[in-house]
PDB file of C-alpha atoms and ligand atoms in Angstrom:
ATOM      1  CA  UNK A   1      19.716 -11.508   0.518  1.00 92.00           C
ATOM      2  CA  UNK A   2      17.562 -11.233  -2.461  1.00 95.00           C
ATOM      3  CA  UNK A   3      15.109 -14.625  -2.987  1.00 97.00           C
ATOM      4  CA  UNK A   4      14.147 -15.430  -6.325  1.00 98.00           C
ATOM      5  CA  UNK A   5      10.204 -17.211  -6.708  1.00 98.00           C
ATOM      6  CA  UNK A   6       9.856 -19.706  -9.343  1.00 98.00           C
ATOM      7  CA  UNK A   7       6.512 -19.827 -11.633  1.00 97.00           C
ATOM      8  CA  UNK A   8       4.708 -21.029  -8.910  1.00 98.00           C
ATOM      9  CA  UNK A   9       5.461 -19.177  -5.835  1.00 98.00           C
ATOM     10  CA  UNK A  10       4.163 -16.499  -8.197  1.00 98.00           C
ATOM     11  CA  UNK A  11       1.148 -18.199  -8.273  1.00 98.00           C
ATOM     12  CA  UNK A  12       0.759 -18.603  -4.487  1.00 98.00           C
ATOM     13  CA  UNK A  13       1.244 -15.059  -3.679  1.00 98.00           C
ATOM     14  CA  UNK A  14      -1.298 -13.952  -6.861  1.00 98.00           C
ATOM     15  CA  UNK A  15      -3.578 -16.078  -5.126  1.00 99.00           C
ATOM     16  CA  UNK A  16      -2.933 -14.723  -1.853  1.00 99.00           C
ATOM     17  CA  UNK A  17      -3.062 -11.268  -3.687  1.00 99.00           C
ATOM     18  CA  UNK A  18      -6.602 -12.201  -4.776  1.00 98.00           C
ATOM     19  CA  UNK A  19      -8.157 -13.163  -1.237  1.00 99.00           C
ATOM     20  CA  UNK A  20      -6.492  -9.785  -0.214  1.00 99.00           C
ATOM     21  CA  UNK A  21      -7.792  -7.687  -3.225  1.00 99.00           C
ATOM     22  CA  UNK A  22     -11.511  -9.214  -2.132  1.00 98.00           C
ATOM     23  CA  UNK A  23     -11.088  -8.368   1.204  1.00 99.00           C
ATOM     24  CA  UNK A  24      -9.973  -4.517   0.487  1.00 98.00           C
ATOM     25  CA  UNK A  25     -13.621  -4.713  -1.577  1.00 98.00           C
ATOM     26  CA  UNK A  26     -15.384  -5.959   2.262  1.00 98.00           C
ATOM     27  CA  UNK A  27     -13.894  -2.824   3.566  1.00 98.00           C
ATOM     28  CA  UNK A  28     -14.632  -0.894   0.853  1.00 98.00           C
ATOM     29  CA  UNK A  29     -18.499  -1.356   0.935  1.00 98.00           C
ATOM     30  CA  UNK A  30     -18.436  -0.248   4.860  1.00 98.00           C
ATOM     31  CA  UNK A  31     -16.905   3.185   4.275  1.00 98.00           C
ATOM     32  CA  UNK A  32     -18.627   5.296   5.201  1.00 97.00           C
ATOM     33  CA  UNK A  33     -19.618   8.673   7.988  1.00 98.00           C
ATOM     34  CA  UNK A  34     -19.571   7.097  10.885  1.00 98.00           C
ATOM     35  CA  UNK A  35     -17.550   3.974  10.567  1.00 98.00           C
ATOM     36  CA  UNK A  36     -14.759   3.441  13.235  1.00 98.00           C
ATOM     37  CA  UNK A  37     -11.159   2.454  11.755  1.00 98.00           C
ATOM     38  CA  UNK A  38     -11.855  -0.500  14.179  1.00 98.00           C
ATOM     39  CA  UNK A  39     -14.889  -1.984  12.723  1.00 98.00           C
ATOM     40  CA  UNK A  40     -12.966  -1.935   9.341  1.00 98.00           C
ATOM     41  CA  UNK A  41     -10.257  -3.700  10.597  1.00 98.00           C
ATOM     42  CA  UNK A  42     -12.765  -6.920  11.888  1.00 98.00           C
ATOM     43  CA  UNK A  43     -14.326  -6.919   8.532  1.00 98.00           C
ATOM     44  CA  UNK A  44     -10.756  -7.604   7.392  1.00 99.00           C
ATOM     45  CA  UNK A  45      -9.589 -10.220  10.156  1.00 98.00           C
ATOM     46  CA  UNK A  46     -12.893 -11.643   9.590  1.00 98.00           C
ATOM     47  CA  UNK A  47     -12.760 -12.118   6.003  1.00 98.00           C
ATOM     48  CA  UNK A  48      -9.534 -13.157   6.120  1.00 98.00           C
ATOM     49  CA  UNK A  49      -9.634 -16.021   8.638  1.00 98.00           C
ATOM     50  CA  UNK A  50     -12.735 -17.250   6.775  1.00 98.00           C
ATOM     51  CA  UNK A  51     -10.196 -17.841   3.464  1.00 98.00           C
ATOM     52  CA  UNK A  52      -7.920 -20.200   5.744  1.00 98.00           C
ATOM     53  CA  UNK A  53      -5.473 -17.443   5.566  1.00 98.00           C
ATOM     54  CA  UNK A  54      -3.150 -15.074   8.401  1.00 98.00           C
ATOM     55  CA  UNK A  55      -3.710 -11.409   8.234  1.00 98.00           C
ATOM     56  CA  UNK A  56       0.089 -10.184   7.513  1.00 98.00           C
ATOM     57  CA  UNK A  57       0.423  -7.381   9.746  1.00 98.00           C
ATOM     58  CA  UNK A  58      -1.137  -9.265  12.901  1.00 98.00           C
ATOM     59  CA  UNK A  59       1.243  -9.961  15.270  1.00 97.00           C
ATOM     60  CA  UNK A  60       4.068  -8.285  13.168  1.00 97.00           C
ATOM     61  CA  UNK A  61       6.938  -8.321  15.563  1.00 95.00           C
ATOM     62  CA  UNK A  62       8.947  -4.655  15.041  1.00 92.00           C
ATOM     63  CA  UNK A  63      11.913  -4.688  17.930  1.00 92.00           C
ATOM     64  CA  UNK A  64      10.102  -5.092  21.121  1.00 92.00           C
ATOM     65  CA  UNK A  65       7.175  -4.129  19.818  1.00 92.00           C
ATOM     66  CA  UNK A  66       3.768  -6.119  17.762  1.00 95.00           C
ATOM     67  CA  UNK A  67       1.221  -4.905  16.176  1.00 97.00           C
ATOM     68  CA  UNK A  68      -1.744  -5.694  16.755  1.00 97.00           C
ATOM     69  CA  UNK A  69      -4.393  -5.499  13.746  1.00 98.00           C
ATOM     70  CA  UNK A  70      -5.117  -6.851  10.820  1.00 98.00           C
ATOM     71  CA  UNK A  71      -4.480  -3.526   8.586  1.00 98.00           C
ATOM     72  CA  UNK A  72      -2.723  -0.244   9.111  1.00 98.00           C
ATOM     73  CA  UNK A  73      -5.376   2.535   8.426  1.00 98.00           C
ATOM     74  CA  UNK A  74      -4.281   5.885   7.921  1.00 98.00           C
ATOM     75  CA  UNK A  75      -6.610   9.078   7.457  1.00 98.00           C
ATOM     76  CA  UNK A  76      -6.029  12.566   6.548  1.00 98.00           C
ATOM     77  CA  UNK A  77      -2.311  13.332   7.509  1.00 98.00           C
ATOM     78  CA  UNK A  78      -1.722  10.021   8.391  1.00 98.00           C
ATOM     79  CA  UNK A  79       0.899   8.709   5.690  1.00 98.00           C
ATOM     80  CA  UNK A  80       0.932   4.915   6.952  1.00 98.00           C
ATOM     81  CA  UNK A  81       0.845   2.893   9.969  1.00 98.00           C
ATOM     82  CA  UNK A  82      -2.315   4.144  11.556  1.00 98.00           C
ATOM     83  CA  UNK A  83      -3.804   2.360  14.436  1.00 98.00           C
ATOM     84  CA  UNK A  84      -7.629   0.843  13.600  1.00 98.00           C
ATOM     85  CA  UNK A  85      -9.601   2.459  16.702  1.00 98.00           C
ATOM     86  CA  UNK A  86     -12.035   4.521  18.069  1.00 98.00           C
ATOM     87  CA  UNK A  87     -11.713   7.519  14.909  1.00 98.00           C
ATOM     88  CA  UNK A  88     -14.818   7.980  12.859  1.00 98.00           C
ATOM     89  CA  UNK A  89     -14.643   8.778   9.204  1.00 98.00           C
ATOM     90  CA  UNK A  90     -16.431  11.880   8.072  1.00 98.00           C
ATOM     91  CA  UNK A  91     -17.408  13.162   4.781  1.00 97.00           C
ATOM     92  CA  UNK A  92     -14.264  14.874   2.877  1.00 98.00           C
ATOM     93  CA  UNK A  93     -11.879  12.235   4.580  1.00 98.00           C
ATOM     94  CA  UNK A  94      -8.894  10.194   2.839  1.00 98.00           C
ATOM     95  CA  UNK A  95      -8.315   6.788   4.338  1.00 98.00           C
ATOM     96  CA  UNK A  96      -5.680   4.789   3.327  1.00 98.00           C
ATOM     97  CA  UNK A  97      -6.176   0.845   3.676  1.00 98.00           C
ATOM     98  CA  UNK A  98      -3.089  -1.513   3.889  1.00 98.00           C
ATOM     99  CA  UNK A  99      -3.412  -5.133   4.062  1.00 98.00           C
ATOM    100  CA  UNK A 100      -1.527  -8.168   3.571  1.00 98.00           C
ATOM    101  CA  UNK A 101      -2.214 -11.947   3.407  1.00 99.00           C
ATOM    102  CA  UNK A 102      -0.230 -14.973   4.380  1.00 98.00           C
ATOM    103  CA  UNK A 103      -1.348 -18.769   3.289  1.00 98.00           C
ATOM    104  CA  UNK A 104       0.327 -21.222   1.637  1.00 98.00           C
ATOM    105  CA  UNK A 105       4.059 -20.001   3.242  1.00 98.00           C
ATOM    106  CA  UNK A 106       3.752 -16.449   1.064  1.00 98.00           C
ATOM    107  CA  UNK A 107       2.850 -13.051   1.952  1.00 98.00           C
ATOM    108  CA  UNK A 108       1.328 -10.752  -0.310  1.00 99.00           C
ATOM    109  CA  UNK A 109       0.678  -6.530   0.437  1.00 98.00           C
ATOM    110  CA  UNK A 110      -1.272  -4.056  -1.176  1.00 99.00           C
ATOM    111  CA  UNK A 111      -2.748  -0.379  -0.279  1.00 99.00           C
ATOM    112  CA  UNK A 112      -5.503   1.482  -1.698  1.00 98.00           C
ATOM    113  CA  UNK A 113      -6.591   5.722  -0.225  1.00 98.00           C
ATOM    114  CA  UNK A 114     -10.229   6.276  -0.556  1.00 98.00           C
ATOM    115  CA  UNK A 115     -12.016   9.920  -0.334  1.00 98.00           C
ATOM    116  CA  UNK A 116     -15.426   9.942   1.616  1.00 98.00           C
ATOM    117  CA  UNK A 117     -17.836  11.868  -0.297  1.00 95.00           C
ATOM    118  CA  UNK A 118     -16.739  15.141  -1.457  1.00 93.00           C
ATOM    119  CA  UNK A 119     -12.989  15.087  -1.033  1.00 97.00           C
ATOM    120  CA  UNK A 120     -11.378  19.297  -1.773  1.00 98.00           C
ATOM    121  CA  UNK A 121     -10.436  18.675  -5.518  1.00 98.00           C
ATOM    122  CA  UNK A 122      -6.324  18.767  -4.464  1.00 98.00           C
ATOM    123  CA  UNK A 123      -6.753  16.458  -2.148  1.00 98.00           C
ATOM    124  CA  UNK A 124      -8.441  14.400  -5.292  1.00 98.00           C
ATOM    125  CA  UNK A 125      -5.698  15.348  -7.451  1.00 98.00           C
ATOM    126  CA  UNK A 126      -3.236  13.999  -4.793  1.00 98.00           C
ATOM    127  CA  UNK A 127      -5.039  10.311  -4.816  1.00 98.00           C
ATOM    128  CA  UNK A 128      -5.150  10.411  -8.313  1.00 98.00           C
ATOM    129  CA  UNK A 129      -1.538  11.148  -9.485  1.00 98.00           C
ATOM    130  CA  UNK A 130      -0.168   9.048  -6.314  1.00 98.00           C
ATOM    131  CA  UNK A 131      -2.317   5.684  -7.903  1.00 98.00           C
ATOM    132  CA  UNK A 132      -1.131   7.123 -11.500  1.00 98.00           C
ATOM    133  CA  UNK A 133       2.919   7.172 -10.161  1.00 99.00           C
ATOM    134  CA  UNK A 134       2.324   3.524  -8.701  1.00 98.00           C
ATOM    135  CA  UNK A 135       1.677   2.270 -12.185  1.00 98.00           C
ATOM    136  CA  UNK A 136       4.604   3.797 -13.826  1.00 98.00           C
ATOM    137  CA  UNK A 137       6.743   2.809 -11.451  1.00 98.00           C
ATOM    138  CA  UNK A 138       5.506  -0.744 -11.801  1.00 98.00           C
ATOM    139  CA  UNK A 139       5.983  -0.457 -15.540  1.00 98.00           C
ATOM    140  CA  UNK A 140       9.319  -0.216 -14.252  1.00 98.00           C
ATOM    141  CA  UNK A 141       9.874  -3.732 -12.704  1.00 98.00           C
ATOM    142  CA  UNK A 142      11.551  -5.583 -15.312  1.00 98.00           C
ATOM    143  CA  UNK A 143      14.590  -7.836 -15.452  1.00 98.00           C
ATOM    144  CA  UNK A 144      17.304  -6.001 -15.978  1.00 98.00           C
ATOM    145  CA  UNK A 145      16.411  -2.302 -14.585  1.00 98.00           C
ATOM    146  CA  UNK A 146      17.330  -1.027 -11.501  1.00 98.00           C
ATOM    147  CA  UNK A 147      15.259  -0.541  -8.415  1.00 98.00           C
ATOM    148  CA  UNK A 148      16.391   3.542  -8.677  1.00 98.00           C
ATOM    149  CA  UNK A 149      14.371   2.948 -12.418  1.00 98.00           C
ATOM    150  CA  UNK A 150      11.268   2.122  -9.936  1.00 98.00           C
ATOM    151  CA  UNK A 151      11.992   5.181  -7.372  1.00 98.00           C
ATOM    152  CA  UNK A 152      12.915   7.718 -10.113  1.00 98.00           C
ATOM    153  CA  UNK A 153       9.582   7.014 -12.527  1.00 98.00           C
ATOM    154  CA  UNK A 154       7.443   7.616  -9.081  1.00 98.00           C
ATOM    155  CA  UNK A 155       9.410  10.439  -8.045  1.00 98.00           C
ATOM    156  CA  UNK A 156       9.650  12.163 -11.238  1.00 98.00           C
ATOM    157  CA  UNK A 157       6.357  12.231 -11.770  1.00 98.00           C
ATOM    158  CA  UNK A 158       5.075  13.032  -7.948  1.00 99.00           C
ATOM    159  CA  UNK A 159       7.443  15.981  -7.639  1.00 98.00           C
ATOM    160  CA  UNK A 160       6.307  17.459 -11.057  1.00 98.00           C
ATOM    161  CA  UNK A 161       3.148  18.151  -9.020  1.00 98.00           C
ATOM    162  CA  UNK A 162       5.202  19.656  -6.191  1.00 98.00           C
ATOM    163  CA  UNK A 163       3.926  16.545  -3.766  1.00 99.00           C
ATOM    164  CA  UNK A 164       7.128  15.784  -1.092  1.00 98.00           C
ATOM    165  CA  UNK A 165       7.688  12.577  -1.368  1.00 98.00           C
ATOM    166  CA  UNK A 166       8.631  10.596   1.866  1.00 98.00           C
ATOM    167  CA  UNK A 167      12.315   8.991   2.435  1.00 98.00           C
ATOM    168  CA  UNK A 168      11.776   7.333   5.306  1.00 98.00           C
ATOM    169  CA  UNK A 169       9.617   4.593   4.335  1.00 98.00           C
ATOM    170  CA  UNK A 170      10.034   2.733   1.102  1.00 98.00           C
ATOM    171  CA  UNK A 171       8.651  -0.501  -0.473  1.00 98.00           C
ATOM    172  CA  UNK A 172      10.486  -3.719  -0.478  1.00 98.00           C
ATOM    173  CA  UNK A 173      10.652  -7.472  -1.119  1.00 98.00           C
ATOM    174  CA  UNK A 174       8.108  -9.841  -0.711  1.00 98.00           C
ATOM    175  CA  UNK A 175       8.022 -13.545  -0.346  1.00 98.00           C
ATOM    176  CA  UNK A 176       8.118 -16.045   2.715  1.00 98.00           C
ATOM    177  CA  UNK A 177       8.882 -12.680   5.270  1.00 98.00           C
ATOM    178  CA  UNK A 178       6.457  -9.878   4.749  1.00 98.00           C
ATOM    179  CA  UNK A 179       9.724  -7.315   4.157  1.00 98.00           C
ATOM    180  CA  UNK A 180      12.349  -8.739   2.570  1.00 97.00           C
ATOM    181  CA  UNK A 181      15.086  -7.318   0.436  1.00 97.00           C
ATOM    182  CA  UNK A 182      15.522  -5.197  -1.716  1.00 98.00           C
ATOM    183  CA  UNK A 183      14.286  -1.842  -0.080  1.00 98.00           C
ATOM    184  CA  UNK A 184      12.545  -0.229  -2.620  1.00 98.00           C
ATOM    185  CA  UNK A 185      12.263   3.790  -2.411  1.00 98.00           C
ATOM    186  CA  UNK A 186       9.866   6.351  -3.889  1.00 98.00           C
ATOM    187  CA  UNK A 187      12.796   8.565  -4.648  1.00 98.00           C
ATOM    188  CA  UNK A 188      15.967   7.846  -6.538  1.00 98.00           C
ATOM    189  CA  UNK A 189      18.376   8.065  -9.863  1.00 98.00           C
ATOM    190  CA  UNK A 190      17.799   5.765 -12.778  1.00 98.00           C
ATOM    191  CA  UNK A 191      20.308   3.055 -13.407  1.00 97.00           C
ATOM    192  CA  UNK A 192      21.073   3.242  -9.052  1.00 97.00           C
ATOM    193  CA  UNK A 193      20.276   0.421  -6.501  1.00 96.00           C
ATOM    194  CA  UNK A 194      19.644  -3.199  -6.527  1.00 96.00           C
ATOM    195  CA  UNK A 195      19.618  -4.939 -10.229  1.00 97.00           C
ATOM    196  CA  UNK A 196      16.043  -6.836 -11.240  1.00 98.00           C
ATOM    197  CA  UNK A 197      15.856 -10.029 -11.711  1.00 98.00           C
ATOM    198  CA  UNK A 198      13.051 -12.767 -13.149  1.00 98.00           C
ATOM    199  CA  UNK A 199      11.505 -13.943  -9.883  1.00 98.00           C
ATOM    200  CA  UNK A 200      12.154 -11.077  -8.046  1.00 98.00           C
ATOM    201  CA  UNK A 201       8.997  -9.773  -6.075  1.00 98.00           C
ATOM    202  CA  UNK A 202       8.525  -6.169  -5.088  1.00 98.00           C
ATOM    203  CA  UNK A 203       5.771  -4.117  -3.079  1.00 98.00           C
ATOM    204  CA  UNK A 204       5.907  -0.789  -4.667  1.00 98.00           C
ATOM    205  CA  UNK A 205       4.581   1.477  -2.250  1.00 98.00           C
ATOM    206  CA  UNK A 206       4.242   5.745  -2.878  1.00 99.00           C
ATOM    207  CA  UNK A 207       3.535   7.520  -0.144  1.00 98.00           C
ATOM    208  CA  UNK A 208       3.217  11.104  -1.333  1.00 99.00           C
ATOM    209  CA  UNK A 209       2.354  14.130   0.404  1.00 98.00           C
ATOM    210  CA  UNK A 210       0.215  17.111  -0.288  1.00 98.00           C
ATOM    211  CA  UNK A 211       2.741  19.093   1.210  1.00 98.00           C
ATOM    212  CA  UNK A 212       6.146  18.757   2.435  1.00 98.00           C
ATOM    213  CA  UNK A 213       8.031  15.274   2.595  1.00 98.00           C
ATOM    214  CA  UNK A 214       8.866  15.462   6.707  1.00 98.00           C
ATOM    215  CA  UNK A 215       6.966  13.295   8.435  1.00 98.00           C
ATOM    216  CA  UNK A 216       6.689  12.856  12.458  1.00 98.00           C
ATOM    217  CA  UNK A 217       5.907   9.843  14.905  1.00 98.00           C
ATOM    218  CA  UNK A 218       2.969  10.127  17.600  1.00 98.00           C
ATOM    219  CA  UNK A 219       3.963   8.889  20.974  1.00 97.00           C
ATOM    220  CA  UNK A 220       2.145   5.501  20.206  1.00 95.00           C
ATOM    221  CA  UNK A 221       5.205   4.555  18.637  1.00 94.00           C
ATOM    222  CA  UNK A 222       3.383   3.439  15.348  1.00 96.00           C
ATOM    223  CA  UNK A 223       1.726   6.228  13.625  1.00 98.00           C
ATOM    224  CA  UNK A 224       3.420   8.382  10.836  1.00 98.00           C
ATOM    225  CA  UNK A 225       1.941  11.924   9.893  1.00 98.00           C
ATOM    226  CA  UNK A 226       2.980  14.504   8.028  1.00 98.00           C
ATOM    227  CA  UNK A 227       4.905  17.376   9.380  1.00 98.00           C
ATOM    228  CA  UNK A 228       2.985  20.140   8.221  1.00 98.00           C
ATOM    229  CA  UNK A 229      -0.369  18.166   9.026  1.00 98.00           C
ATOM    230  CA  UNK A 230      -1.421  17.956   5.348  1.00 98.00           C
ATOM    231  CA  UNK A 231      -2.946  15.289   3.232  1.00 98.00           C
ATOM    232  CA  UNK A 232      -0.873  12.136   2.670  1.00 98.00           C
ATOM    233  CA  UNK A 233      -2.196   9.580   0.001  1.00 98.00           C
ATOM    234  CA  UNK A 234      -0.801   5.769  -0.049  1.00 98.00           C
ATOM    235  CA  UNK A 235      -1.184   3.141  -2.962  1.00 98.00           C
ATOM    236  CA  UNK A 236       0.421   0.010  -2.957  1.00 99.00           C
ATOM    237  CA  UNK A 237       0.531  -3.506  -5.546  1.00 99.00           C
ATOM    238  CA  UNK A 238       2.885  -6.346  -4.882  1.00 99.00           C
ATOM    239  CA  UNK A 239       4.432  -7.142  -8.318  1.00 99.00           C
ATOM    240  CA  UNK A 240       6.455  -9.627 -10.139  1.00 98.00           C
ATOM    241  CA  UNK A 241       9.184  -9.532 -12.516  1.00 98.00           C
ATOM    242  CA  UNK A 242       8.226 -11.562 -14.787  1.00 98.00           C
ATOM    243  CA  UNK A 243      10.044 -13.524 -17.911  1.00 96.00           C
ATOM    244  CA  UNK A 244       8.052 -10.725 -20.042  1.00 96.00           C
ATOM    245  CA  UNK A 245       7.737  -7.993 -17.690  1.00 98.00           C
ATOM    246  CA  UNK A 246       6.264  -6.731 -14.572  1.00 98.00           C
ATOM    247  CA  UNK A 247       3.263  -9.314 -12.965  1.00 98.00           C
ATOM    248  CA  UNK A 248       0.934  -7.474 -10.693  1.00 98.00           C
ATOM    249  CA  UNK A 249       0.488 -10.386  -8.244  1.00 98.00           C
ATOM    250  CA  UNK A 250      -2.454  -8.202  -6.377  1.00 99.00           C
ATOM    251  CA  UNK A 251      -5.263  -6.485  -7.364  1.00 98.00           C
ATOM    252  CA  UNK A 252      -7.712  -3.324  -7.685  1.00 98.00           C
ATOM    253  CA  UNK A 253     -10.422  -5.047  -9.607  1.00 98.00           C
ATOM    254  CA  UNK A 254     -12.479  -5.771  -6.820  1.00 98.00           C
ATOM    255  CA  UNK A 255     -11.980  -2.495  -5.333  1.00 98.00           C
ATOM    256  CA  UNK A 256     -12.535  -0.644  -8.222  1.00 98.00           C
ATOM    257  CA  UNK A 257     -15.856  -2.571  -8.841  1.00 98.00           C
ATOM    258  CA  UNK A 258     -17.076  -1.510  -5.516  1.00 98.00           C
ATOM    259  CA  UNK A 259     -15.779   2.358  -6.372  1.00 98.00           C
ATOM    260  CA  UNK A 260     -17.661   2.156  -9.443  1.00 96.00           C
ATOM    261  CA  UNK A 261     -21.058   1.230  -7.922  1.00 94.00           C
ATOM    262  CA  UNK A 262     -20.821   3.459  -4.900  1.00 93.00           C
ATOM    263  CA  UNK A 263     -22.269   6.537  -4.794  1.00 90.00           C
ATOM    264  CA  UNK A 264     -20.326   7.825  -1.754  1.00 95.00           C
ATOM    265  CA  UNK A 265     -16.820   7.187  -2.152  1.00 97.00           C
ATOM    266  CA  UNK A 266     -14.648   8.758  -4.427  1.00 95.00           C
ATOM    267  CA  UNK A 267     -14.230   6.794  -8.059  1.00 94.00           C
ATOM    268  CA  UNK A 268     -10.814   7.143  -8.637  1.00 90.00           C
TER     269      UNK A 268
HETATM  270 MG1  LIG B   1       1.362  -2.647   2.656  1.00 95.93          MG
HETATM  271 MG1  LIG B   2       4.421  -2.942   1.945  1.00 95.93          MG
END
């Protein structure tokens, strides 16, 4: 079941997309050497309590199983899902952030990778074209295309860099439940899937890999790497489809003012 949002439920979840687009910037501004993946994620549950708002992911019930952070952060070969804990960045690292907010009855999810310091320029060239495929798959999320439109303008572009782009996890709906329908994959035909609608609202999510697509589970159940133990780079917006077009109900801005200021993370 596919729910529509009127005007404003957009709203709710582009303000909910705000508090969460501040609170990536709070992490942001603590990356750096020596930073566990744990002290990032009690900046977040910090900052996000203090906005009379429920981190997303905490307590996210998955079969017997919940989770028990406020963001999945993944580094290096981790594609998504990592486990905040006792890891310490280093200089060179990737770390992908993914957050979500819930206030006001709405969710709203979004996913930025950051490079520590010097990052090995294909590793760079993976964050950069992985960010550059979310937006023209975005571009994508109008009424009357096709969720395969979505999948096929990030896929097209990813694979034209020979990146393997990963099947088994895919964006999806967003609303009242943090994953709702439709699924929305990084890899498909144009014209396939689920029809767009006005009101629909959609986490588009690449995950791209330096390397090959095949990705593995560790034994805590959660964690998803790549195969072949290369890079993996993650960038996510939740997004409207608007009366005139895609809405991107979250936000970079406050990321990208931090990026620009910072001398040791990677501007992209
Ligand atoms: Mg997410
Ligand atoms: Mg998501």
């Amino acid at each position: 079941m596919i729910y529509l949002k009127s005007p404003e439920e957009f709203a709710i979840i582009q303000a909910n997309g705000d508090i969460l687009g501040r609170c990536h910037a709070e992490v942001a501004k603590a990356l750096k050497p020596g930073v566990t993946t744990l002290e990032l994620d009690k900046i977040a549950y910090a900052f996000i309590s203090d906005h009379q708002a429920h981190p997303s992911f905490l307590n996210y019930q998955v079969g017997d199983k919940k989770y028990a952070y406020s963001l999945c952060i993944s580094v290096n070969d981790v594609v998504v899902h990592g486990l905040p804990g006792a890891l310490t960045l280093k200089e060179g690292d990737i770390i992908s952030i993914d957050g979500g907010v819930y206030k006001n009855g709405f969710h709203a999810d979004s996913a930025y990778t950051y490079g520590i310091g010097e990052v090995k320029p294909e590793v760079q060239k993976l964050l950069q074209v992985t960010k550059e495929s979310l937006y023209l798959g975005l571009n994508q999320a109008q009424a009357g295309k096709r969720v395969g439109d979505v999948a096929h303008a990030v896929q097209s572009y990813t694979e034209s860099f020979g990146y393997g782009v990963v099947r088994e996890l895919v964006g999806h709906g967003v609303g009242k439940s943090l994953h709702e329908s439709p699924e929305v994959p990084n890899y498909g035909r144009r014209g396939d899937g689920a029809k767009l609608k006005e009101g629909m609202v959609i986490a588009i999510e690449p995950m791209i890999n330096l390397g090959k697509r095949q990705i593995t589970v560790d034994k805590d159940g959660w964690t998803i790497r790549t195969q072949d133990r290369k890079a993996s780079a993650h960038f996510e917006h939740t997004v409207g489809v608007g009366k005139d077009g895609p809405q991107i109900l979250t936000t970079f801005s406050y990321i990208e003012e931090v990026l620009k200021t910072s001398t040791g993370l990677l501007n992209i």
